[in-house]
PDB file of C-alpha atoms in Angstrom:
ATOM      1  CA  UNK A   1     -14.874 -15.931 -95.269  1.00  0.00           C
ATOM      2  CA  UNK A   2     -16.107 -17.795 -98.330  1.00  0.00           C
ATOM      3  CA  UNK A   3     -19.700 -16.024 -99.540  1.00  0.00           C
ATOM      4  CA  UNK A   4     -22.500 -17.296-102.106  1.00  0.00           C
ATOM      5  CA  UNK A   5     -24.185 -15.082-104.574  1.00  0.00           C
ATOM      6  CA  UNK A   6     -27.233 -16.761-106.198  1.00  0.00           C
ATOM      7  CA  UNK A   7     -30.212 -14.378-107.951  1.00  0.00           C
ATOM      8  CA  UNK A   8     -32.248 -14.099-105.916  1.00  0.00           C
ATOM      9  CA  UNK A   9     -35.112 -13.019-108.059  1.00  0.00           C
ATOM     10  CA  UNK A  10     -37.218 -15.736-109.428  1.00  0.00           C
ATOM     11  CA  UNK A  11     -36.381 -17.179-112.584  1.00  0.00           C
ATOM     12  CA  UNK A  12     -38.752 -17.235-115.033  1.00  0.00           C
ATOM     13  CA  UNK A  13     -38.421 -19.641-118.287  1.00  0.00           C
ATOM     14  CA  UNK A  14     -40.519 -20.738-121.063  1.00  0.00           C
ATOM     15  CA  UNK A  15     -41.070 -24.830-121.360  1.00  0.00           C
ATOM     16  CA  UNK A  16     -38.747 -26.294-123.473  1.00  0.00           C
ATOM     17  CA  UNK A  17     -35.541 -23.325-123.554  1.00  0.00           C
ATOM     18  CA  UNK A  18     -32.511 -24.019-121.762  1.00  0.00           C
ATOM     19  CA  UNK A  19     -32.660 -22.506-118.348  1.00  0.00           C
ATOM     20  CA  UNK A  20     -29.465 -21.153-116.662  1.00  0.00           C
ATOM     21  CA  UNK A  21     -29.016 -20.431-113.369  1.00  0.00           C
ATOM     22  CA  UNK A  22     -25.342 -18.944-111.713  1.00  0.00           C
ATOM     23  CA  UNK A  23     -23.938 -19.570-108.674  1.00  0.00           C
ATOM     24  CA  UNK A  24     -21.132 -17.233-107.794  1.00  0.00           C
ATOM     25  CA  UNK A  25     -18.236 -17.292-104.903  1.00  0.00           C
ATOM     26  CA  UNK A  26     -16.065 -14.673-103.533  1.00  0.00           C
ATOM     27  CA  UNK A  27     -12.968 -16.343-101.446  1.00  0.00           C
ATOM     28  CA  UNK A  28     -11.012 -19.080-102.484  1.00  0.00           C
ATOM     29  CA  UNK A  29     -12.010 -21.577-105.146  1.00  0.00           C
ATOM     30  CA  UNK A  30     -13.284 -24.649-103.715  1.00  0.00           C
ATOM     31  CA  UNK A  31     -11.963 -28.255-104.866  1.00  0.00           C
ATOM     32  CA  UNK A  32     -15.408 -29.089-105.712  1.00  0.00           C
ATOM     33  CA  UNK A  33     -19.125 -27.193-105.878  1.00  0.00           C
ATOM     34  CA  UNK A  34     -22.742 -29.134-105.707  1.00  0.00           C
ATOM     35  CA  UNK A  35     -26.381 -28.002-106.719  1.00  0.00           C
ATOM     36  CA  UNK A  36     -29.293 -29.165-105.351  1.00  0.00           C
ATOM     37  CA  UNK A  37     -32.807 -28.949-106.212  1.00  0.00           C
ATOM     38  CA  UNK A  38     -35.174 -27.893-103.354  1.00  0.00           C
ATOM     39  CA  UNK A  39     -38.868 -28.681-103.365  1.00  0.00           C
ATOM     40  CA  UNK A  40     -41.430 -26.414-100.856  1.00  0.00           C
ATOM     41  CA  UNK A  41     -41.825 -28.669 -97.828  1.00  0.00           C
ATOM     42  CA  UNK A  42     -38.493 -30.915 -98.483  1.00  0.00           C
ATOM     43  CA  UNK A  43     -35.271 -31.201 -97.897  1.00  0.00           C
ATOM     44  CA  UNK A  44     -32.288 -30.425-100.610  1.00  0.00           C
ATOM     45  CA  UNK A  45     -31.729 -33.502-102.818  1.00  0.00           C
ATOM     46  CA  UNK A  46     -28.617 -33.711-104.632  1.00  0.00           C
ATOM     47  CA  UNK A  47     -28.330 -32.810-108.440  1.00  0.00           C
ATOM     48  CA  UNK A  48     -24.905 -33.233-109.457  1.00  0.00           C
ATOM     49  CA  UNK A  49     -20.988 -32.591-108.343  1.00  0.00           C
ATOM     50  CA  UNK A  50     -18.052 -31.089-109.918  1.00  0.00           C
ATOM     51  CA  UNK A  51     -14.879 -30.802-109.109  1.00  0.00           C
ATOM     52  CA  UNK A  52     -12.446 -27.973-109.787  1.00  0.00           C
ATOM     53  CA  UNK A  53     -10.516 -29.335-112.135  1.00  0.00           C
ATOM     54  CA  UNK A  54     -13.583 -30.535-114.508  1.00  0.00           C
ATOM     55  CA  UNK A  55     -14.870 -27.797-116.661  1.00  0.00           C
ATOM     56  CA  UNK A  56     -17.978 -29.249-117.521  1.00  0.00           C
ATOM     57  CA  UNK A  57     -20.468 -31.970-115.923  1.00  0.00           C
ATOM     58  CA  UNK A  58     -23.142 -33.809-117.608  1.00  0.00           C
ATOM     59  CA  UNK A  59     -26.732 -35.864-116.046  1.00  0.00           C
ATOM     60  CA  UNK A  60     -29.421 -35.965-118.879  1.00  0.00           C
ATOM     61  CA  UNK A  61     -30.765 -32.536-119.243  1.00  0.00           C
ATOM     62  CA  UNK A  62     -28.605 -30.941-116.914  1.00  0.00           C
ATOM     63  CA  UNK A  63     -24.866 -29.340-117.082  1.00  0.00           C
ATOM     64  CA  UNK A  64     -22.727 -27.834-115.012  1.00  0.00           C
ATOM     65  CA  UNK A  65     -19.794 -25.950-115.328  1.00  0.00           C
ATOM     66  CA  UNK A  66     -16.836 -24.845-113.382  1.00  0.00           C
ATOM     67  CA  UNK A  67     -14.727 -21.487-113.985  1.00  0.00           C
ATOM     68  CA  UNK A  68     -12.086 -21.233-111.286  1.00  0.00           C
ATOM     69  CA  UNK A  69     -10.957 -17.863-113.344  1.00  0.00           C
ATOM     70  CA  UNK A  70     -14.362 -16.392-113.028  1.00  0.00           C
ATOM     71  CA  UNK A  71     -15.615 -18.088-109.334  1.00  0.00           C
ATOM     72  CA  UNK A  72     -18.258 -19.043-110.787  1.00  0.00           C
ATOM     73  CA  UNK A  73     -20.479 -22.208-111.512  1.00  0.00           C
ATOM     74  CA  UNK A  74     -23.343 -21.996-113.995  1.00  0.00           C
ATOM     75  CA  UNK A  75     -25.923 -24.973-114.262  1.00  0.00           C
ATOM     76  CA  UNK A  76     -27.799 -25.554-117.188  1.00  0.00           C
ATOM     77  CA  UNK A  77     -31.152 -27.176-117.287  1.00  0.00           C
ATOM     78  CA  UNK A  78     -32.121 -27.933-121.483  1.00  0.00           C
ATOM     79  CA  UNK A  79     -35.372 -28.555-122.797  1.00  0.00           C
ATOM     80  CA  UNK A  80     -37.300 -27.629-119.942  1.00  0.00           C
ATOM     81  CA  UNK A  81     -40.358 -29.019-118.092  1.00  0.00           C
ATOM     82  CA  UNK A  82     -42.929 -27.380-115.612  1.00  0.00           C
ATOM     83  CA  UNK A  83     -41.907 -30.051-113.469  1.00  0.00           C
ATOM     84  CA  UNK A  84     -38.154 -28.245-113.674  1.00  0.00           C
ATOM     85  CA  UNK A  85     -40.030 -25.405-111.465  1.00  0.00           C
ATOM     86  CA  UNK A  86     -37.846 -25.837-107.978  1.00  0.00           C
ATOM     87  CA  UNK A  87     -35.643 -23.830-105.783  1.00  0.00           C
ATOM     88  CA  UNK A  88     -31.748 -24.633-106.755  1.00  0.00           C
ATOM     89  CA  UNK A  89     -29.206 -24.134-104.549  1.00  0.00           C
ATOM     90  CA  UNK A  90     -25.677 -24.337-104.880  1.00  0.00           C
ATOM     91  CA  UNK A  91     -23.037 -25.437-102.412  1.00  0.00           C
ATOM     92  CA  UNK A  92     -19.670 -25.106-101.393  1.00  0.00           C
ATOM     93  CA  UNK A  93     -17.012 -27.216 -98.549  1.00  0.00           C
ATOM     94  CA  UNK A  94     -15.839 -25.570 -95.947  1.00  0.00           C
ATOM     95  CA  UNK A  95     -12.547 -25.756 -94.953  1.00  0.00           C
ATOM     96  CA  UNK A  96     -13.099 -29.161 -93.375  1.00  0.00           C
ATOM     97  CA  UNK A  97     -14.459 -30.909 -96.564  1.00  0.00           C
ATOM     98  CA  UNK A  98     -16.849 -32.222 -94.615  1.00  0.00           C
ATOM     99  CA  UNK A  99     -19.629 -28.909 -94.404  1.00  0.00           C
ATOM    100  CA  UNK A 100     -20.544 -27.550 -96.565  1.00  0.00           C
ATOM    101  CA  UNK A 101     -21.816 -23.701 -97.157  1.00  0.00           C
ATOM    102  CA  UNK A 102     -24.713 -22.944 -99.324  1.00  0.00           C
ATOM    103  CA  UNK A 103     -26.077 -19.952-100.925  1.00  0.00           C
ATOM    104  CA  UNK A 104     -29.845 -18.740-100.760  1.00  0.00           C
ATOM    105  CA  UNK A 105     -31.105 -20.508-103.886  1.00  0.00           C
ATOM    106  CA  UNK A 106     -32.656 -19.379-107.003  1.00  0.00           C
ATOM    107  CA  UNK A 107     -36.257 -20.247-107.782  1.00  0.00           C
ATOM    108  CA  UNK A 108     -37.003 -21.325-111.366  1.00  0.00           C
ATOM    109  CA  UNK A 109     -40.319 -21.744-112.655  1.00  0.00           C
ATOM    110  CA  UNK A 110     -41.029 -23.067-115.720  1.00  0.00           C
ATOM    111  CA  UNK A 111     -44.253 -22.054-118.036  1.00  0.00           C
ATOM    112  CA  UNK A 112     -46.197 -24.401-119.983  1.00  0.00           C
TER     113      UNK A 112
ATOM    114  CA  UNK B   1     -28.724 -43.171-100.991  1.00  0.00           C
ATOM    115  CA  UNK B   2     -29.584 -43.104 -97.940  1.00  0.00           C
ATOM    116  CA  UNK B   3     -33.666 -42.513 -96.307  1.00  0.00           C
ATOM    117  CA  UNK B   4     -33.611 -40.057 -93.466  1.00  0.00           C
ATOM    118  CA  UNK B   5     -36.871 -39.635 -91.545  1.00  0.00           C
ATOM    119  CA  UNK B   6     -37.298 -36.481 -89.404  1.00  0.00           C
ATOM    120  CA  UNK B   7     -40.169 -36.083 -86.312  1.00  0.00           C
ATOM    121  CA  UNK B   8     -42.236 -33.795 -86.116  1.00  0.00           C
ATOM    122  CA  UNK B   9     -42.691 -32.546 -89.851  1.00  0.00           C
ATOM    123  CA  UNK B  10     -44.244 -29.703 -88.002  1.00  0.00           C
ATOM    124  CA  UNK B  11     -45.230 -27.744 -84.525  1.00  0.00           C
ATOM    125  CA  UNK B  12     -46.545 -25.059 -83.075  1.00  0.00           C
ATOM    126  CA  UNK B  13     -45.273 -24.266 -79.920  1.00  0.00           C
ATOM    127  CA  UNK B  14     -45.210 -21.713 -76.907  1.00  0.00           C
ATOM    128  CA  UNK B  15     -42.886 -19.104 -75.680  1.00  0.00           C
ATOM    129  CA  UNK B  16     -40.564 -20.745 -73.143  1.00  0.00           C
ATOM    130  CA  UNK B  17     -40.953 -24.448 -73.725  1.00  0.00           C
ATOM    131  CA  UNK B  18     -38.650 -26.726 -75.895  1.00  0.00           C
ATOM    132  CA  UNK B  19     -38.906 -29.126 -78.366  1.00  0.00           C
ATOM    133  CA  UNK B  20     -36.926 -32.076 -79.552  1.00  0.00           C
ATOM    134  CA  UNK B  21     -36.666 -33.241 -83.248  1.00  0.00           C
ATOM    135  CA  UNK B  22     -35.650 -37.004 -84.095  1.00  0.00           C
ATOM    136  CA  UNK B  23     -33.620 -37.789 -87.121  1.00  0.00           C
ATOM    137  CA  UNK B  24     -33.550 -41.235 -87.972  1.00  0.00           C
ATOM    138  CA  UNK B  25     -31.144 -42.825 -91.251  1.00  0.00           C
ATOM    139  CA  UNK B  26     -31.948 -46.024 -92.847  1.00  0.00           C
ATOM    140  CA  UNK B  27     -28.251 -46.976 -92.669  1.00  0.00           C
ATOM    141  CA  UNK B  28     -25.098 -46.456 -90.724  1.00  0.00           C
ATOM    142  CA  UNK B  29     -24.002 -43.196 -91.670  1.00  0.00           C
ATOM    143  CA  UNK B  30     -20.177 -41.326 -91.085  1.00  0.00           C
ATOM    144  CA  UNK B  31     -21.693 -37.548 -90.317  1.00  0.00           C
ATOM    145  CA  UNK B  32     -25.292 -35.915 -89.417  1.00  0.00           C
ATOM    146  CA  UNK B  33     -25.805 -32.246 -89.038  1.00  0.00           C
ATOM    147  CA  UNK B  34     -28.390 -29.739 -88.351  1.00  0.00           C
ATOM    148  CA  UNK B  35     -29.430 -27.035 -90.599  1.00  0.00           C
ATOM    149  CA  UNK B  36     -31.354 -24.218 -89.822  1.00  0.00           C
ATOM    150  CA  UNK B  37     -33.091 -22.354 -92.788  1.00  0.00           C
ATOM    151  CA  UNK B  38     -35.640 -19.638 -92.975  1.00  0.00           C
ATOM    152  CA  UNK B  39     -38.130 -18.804 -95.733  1.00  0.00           C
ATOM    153  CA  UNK B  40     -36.362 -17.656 -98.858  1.00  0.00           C
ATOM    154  CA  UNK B  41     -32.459 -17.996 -97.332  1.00  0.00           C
ATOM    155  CA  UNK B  42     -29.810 -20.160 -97.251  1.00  0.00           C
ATOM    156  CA  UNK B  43     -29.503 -23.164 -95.555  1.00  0.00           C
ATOM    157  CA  UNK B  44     -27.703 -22.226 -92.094  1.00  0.00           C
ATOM    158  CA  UNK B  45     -25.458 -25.167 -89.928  1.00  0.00           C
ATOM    159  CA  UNK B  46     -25.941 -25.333 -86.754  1.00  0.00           C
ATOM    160  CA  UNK B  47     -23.786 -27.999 -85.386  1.00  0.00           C
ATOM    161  CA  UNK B  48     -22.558 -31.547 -86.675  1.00  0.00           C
ATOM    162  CA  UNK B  49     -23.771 -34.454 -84.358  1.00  0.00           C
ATOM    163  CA  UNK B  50     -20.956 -36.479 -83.174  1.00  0.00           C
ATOM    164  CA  UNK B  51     -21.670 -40.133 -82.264  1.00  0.00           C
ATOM    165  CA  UNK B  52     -20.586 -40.853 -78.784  1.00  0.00           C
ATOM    166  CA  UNK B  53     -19.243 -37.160 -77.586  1.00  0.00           C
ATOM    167  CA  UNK B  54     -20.516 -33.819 -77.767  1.00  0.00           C
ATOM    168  CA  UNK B  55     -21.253 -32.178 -81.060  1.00  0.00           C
ATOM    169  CA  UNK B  56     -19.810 -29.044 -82.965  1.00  0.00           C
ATOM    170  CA  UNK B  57     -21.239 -25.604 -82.796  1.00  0.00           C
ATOM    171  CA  UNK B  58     -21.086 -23.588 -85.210  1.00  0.00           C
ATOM    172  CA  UNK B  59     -20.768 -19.826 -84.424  1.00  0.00           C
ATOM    173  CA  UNK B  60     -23.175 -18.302 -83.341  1.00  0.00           C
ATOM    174  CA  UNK B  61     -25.343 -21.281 -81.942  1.00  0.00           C
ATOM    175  CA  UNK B  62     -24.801 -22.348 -78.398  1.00  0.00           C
ATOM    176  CA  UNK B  63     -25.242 -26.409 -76.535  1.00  0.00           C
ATOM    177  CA  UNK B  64     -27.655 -24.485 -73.739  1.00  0.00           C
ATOM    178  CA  UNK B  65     -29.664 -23.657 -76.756  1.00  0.00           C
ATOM    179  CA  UNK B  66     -29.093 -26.580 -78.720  1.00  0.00           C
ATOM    180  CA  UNK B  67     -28.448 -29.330 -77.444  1.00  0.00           C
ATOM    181  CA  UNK B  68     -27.640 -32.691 -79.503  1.00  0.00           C
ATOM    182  CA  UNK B  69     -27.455 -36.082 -78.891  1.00  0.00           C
ATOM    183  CA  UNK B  70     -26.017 -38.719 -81.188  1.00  0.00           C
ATOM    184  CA  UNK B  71     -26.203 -42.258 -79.534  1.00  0.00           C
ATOM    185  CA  UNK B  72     -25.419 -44.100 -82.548  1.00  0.00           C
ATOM    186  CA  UNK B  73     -24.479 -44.218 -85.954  1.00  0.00           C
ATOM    187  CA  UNK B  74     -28.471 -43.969 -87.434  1.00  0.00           C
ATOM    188  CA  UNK B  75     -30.369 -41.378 -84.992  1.00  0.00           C
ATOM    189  CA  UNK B  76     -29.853 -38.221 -83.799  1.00  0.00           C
ATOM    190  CA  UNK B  77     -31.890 -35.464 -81.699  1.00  0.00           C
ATOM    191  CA  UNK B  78     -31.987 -31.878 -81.684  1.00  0.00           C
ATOM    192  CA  UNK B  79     -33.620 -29.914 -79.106  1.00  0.00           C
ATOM    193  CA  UNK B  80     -34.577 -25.972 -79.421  1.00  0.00           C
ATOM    194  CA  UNK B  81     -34.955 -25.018 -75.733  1.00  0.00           C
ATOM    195  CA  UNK B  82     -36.331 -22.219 -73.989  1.00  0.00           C
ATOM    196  CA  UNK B  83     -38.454 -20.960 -77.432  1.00  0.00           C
ATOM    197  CA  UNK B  84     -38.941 -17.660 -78.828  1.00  0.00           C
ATOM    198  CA  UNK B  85     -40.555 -16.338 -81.682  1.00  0.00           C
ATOM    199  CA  UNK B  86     -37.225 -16.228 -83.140  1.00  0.00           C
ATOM    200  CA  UNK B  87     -36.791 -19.849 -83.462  1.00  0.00           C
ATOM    201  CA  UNK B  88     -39.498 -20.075 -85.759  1.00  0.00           C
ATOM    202  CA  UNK B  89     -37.836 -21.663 -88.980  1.00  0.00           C
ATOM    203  CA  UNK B  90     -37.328 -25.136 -90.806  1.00  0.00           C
ATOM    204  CA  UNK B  91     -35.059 -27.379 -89.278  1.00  0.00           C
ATOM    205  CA  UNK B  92     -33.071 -29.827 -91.198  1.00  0.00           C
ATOM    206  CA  UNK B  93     -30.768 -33.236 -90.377  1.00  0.00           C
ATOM    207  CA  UNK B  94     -28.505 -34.321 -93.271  1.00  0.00           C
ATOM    208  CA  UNK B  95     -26.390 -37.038 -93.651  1.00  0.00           C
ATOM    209  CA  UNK B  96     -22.778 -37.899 -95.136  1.00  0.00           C
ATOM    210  CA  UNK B  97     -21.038 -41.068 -95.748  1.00  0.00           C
ATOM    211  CA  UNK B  98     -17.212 -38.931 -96.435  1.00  0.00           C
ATOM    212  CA  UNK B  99     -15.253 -36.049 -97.802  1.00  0.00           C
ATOM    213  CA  UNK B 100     -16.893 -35.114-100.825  1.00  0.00           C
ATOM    214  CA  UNK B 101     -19.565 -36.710-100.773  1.00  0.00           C
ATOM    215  CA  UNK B 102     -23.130 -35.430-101.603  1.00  0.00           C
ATOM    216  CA  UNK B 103     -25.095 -34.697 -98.310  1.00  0.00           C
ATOM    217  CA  UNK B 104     -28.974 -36.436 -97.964  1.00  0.00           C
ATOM    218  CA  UNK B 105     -31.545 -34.579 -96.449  1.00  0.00           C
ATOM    219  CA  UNK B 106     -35.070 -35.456 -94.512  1.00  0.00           C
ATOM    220  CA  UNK B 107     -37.758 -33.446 -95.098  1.00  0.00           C
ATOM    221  CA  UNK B 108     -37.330 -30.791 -92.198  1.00  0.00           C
ATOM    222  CA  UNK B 109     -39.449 -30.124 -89.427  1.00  0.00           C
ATOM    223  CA  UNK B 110     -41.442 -26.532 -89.392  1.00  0.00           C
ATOM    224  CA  UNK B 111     -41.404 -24.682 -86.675  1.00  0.00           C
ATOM    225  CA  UNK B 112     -43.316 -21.783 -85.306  1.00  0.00           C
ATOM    226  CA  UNK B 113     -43.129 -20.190 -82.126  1.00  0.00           C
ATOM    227  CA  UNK B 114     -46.315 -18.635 -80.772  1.00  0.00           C
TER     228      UNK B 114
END
């Protein structure tokens, strides 16, 4: 069955470098990944999408990209904030396209 | 996107008893499910709420247990039943409007089992 590796150690990154987080999977390659950014006390919201046949994905200071080869998806936060400091979870479909299965999140915090 | 609110945010319980959490969507919505996650792990489904028939376990989590209603295409209940310390985790209802499609989340309710 399909498995998500995220570190699971915290993340830590210096305000204003590029912080980059990996999201790896071990089965077959998925026709699209997500990332979300979770807050403590919320829900998952909903960063960005990409699908497997776009290498790269863009939304202001954040990329994604997509490496079928490797299994891997690494998401790219530039010029970062304190207010960047989250958990970020990535996200997978299951077979049905309509569930999805996530891994355990990295937690990022960003010093001022 | 759509505004899901989730009842209780939080609750202590006892051993034994059973609680039911309300999801509620601002709009019609296609799909709702219920996550399960506990401090520090990944989010966990437990079943997808089907309006108007019985919803879909995933392994591992039971209707006895679980039980979900869906009576239309904005609310949805789950209910933990027969509590034990076990149980204690965040509970979460997403929605989804289709196939790939971002899911929505409320803010969970927090559970602990005394």
């Amino acid at each position: 069955s399909q498995k998500i590796e995220q570190n699971s150690e915290a993340l830590n990154i210096q305000e204003g470098k590029t912080a980059t987080l990996t999201c790896n999977y071990t089965n077959y390659s998925p026709a699209y990944l997500q990332w979300y950014r979770q807050d403590p006390g919320r829900g998952p919201v909903f960063l960005l999408l990409i699908r497997e046949n776009e290498k790269e994905k863009r939304k202001e200071r954040l990329k994604v990209t997509f490496d079928t080869t490797l299994k891997q998806s690494l998401f790219h936060i530039t010029a970062s904030q304190p207010a960047d400091s989250a958990t970020y979870l990535c996200a997978l479909p299951m077979d049905s396209n309509y569930q999805l299965i996530w891994g355990a999140g990295t937690k990022l915090i960003i010093k001022p | 996107s759509a505004v899901i609110s989730q009842k209780p945010s939080r609750d202590i319980c006892q051993r034994g008893t059973s609680l039911t959490i309300q999801c509620q969507v601002d709009s019609q919505v296609t799909m709702m499910f219920w996550y399960r996650q506990q401090p520090g792990q990944s989010l966990t489904l437990i079943a997808t709420a089907n309006q108007g028939s019985e919803a879909t376990y995933e392994s591992g989590f039971v209707i006895d247990k679980f039980p979900i209603s869906r009576p239309n295409l904005t609310f949805s209940t789950l209910t933990v039943s027969n509590m034990s310390p076990e149980d204690s985790s965040i509970y979460l209802c997403s929605v989804l409007d289709g196939p790939n499609q971002p899911q929505h989340f409320g803010d969970g309710t927090r559970l602990s089992i005394l």
